[in-house]
Short mmCIF file of C-alpha atoms in Angstrom, two decimals:
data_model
loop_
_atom_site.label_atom_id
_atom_site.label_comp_id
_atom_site.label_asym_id
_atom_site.label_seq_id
_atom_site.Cartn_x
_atom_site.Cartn_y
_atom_site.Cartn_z
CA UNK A 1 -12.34 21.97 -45.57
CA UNK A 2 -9.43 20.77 -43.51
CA UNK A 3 -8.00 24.30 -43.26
CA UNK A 4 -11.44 25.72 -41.89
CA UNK A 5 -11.15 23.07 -39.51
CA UNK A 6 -7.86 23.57 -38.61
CA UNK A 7 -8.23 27.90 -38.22
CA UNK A 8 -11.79 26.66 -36.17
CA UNK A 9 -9.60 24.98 -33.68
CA UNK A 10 -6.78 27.91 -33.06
CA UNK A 11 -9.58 30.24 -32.71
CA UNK A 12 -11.59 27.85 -29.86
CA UNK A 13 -8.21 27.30 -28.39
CA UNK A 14 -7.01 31.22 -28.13
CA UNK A 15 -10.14 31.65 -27.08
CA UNK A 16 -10.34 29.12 -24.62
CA UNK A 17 -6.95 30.34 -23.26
CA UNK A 18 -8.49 33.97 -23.07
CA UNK A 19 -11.34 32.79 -21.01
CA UNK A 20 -9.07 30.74 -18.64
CA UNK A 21 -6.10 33.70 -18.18
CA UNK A 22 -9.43 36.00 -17.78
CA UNK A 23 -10.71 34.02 -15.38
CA UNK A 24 -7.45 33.82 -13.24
CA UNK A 25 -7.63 37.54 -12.42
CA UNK A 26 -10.77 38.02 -12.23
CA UNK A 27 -12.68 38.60 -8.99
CA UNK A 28 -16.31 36.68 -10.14
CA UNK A 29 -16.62 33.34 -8.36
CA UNK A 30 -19.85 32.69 -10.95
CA UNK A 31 -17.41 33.36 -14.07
CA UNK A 32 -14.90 31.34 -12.79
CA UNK A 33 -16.62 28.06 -11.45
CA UNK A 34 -18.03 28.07 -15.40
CA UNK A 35 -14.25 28.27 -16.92
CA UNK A 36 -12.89 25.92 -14.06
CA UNK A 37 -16.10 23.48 -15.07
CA UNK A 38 -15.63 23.77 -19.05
CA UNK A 39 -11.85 23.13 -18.30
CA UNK A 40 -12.55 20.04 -15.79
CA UNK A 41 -15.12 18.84 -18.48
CA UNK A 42 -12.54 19.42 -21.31
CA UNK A 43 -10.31 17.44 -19.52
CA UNK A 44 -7.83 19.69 -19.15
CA UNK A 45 -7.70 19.32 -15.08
CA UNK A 46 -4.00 21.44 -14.31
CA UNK A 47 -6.43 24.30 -15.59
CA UNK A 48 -8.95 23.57 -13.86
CA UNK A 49 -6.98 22.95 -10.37
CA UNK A 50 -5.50 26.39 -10.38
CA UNK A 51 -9.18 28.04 -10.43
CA UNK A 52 -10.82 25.43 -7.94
CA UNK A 53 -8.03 26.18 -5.86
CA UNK A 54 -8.87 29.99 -5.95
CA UNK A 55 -12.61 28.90 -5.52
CA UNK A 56 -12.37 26.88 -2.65
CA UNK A 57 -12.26 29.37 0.21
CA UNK A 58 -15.81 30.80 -1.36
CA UNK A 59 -16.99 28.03 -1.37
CA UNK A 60 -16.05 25.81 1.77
CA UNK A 61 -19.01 24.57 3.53
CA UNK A 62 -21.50 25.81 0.98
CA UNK A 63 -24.49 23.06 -1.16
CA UNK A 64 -22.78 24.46 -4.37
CA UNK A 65 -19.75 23.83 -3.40
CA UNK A 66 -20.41 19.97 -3.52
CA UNK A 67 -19.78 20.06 -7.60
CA UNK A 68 -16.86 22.12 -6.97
CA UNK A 69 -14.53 20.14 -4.47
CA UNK A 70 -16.22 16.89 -6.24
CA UNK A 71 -14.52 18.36 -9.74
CA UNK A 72 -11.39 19.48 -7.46
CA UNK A 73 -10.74 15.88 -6.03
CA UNK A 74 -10.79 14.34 -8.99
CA UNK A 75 -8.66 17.00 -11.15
CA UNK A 76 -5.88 16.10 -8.29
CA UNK A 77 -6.74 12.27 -8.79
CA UNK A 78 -6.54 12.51 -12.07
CA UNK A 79 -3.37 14.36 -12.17
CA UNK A 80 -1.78 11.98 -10.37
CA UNK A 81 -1.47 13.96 -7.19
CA UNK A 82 -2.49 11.67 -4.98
CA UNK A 83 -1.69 13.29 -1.58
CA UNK A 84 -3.83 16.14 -2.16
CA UNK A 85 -5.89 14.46 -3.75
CA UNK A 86 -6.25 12.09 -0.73
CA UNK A 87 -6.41 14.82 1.41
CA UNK A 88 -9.83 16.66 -0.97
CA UNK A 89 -11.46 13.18 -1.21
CA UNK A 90 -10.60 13.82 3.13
CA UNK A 91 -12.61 17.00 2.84
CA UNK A 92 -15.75 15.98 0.31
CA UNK A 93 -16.07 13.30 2.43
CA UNK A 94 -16.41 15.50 5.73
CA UNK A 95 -18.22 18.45 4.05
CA UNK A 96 -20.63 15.83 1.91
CA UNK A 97 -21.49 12.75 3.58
CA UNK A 98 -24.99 12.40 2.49
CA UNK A 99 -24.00 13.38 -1.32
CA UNK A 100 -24.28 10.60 -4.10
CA UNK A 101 -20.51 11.03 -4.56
CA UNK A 102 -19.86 9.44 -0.97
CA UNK A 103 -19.05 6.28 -2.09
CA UNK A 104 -16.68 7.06 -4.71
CA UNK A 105 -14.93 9.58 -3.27
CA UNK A 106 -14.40 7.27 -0.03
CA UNK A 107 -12.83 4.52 -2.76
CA UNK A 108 -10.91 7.29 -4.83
CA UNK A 109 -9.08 8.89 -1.67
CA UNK A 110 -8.23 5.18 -0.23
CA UNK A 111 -7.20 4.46 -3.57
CA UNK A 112 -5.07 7.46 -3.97
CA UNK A 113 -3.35 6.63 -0.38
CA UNK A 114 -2.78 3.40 -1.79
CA UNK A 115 -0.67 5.02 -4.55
CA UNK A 116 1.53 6.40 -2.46
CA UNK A 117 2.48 3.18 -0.95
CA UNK A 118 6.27 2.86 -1.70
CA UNK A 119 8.75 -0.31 -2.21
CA UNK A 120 8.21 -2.74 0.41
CA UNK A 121 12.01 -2.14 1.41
CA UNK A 122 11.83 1.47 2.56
CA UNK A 123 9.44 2.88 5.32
CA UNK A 124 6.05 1.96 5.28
CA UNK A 125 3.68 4.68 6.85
CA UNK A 126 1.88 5.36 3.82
CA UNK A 127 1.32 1.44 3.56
CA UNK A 128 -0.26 1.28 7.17
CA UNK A 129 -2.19 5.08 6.17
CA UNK A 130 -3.68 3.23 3.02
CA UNK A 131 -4.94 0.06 4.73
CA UNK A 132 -6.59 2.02 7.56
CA UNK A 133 -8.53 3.80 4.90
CA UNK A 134 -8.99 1.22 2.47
CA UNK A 135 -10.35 -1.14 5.20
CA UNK A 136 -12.53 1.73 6.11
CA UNK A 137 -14.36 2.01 2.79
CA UNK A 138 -14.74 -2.04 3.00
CA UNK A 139 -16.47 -1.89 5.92
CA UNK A 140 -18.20 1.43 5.16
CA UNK A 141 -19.53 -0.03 1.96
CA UNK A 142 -19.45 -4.08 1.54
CA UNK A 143 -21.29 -4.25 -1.52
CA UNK A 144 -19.82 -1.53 -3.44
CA UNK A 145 -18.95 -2.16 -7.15
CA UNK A 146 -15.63 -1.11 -6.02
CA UNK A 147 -15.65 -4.16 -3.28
CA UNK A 148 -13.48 -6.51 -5.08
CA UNK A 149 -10.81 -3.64 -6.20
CA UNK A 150 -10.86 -2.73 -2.96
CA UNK A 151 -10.13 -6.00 -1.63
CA UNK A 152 -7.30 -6.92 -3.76
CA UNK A 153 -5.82 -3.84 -3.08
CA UNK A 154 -5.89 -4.24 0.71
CA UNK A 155 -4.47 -7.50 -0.29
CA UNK A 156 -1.60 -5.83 -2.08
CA UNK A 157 -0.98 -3.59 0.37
CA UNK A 158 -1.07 -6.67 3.36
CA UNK A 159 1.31 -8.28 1.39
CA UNK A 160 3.46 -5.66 1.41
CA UNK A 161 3.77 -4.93 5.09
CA UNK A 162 4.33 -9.25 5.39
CA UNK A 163 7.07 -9.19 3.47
CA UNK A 164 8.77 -5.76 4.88
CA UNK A 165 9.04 -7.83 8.44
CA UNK A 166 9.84 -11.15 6.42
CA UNK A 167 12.44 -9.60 5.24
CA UNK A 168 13.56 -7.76 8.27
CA UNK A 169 13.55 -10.99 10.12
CA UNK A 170 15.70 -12.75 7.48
CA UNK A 171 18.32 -9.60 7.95
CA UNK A 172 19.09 -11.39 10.83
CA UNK A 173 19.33 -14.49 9.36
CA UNK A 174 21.76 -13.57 6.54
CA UNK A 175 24.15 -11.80 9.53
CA UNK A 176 24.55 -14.68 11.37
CA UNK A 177 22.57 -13.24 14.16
CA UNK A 178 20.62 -16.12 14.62
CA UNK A 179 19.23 -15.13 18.38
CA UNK A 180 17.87 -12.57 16.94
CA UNK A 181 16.37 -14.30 13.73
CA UNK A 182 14.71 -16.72 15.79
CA UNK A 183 12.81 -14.42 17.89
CA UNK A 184 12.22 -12.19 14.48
CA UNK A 185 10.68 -15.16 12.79
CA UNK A 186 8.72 -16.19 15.79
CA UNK A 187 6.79 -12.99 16.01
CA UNK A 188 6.23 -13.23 12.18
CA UNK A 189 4.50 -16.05 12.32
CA UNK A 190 2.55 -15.33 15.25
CA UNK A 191 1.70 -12.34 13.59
CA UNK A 192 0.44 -13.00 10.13
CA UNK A 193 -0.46 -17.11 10.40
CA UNK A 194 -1.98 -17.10 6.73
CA UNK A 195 1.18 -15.32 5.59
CA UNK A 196 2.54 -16.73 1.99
CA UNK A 197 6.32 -16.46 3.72
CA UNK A 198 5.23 -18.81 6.32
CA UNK A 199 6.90 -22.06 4.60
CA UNK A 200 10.36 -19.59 4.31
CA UNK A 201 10.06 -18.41 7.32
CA UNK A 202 9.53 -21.99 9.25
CA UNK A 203 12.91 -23.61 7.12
CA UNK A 204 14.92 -20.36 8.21
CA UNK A 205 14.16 -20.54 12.09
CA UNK A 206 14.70 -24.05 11.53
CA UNK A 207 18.38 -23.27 10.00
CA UNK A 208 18.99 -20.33 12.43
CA UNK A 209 18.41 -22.69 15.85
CA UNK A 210 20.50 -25.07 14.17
CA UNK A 211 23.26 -22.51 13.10
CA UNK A 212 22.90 -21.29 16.91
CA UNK A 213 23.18 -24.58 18.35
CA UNK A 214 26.28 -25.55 16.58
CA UNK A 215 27.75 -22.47 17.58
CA UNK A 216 26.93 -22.61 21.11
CA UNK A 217 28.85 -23.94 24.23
CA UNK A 218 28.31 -27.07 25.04
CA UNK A 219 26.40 -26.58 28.55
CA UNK A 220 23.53 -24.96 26.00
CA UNK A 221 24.24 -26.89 22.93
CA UNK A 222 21.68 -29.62 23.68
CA UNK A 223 19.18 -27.52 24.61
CA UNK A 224 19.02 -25.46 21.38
CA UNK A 225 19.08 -28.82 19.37
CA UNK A 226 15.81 -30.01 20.27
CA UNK A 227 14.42 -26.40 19.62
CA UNK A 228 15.65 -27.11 16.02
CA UNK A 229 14.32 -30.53 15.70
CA UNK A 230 11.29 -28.93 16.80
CA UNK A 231 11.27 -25.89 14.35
CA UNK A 232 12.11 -29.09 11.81
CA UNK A 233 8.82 -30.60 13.21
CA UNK A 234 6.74 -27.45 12.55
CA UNK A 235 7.62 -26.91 8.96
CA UNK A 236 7.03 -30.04 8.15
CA UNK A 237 4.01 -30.38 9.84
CA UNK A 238 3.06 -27.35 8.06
CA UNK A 239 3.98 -28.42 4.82
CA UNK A 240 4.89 -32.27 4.15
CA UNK A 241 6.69 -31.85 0.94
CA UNK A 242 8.35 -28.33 1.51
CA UNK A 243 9.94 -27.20 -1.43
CA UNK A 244 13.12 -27.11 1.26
CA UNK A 245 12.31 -30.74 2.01
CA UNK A 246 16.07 -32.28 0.85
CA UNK A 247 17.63 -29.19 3.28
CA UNK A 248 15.68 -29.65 6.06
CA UNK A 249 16.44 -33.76 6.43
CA UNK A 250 19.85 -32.90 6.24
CA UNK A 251 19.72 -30.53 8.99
CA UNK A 252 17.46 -33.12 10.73
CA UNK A 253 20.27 -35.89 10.46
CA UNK A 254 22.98 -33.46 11.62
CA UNK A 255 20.77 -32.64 14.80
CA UNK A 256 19.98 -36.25 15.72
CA UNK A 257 23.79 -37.51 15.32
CA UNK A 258 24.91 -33.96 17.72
CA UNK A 259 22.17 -35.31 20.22
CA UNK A 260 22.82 -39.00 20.42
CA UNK A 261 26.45 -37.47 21.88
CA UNK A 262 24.66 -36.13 24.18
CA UNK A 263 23.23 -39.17 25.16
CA UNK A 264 26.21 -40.97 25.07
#
């Protein structure tokens, strides 16, 4: 019995292959959106790709060509091309806005956009690409079934952009340009208020006026100590018992004996 199984399978399987290598050369549109829809159904979606991609001029603009560039899209997806796949969810959408498929082909080509989001450390135009399109679908669709995916992924994505200029603004901070880290933490946190750097970024503005202070001449050495008390003020006022509590109060007691000279 297993052997008859085993011969049924080579057989379907050279025969499946005949179809599909028949189907690449051959001019019939009919013959070949059956092979490319057996193959997408089969699961077998490089297959299928090469004769949707053959298809597609035929059928560009066309009813029946809904199934196909639906089938197309996905095969992409699926194959983890996600910026032609993107780009074919792009196209459905255009060609097929009234089709049942809308919605999840708006999700699956903001989702595949979102895969192509790289390392927060690198450039981020794909990030800012994928948010535009994810936050399009959100407000396209608000009660989708994909809603909360969506929204955790626009949360992903947020975060990642937050921490990119986080982290450009403590560049600054860890060369000892601390003019420059102050106004780079400044716009942060005008920027993204909710931000889950905010408590970092408060204690290093606080450290960078100091650092600046103490390394200033005197005619502008006062000055830039109360703009680090202050920045001491804000992060605590943000956050009472800041993990950087113990760091802070030193810095604190540093600034008030420097400005009591002053005084003096």
């Amino acid at each position: 019995m297993k052997k008859i199984i085993s011969v049924l399978l080579v057989v379907l399987f050279f025969s499946s292959c005949g179809e599909y290598q028949e189907a690449l050369k051959k001019e019939d549109v009919a013959f070949k959106f059956e092979v490319g829809t057996k193959l997408y159904d089969a699961g077998k979606y490089s297959k299928a790709i090469r004769l949707f991609e053959q298809l597609s001029p035929s059928y560009r603009g066309k009813p029946q060509g809904e199934k196909l560039f639906y089938m197309y899209a996905q095969s992409l997806y699926k194959t983890k091309q996600y910026y032609l796949a993107g780009y074919q969810f792009d196209n459905f959408n255009s060609g097929y806005p009234k089709s049942e498929k809308a919605e999840e082909c708006l999700y699956l080509g903001a989702k595949s956009y979102a895969m192509l989001s790289p390392v927060y450390s690198i450039d981020q135009t794909d990030t800012f690409k994928a948010i535009e399109k994810v936050q399009a679908f959100i407000d396209r669709y608000p009660n989708s079934k994909y809603i909360a995916e969506a929204n955790a992924t626009s949360k992903k994505l947020n975060d990642k952009i937050e921490r990119k200029v986080y982290e450009n603004a403590f560049e600054y901070y860890k060369i000892s340009n601390y003019k420059s880290a102050l106004i780079a933490f400044d716009n942060f946190i005008a920027d993204y208020p909710g931000t889950s750097y905010k408590e970092k970024a408060l204690y290093y503005k606080l450290d960078a006026a100091y650092l600046l202070a103490m390394n200033s001449i005197l005619m502008k050495m006062q000055e830039r100590l109360v703009t680090a008390k202050t920045c001491y003020n804000n992060l605590v006022k943000f956050k009472p018992n800041t993990e950087f509590k113990s760091e802070a109060d030193d810095r604190l007691a540093k600034i008030d004996i420097e400005l009591q000279k002053f005084n003096k």
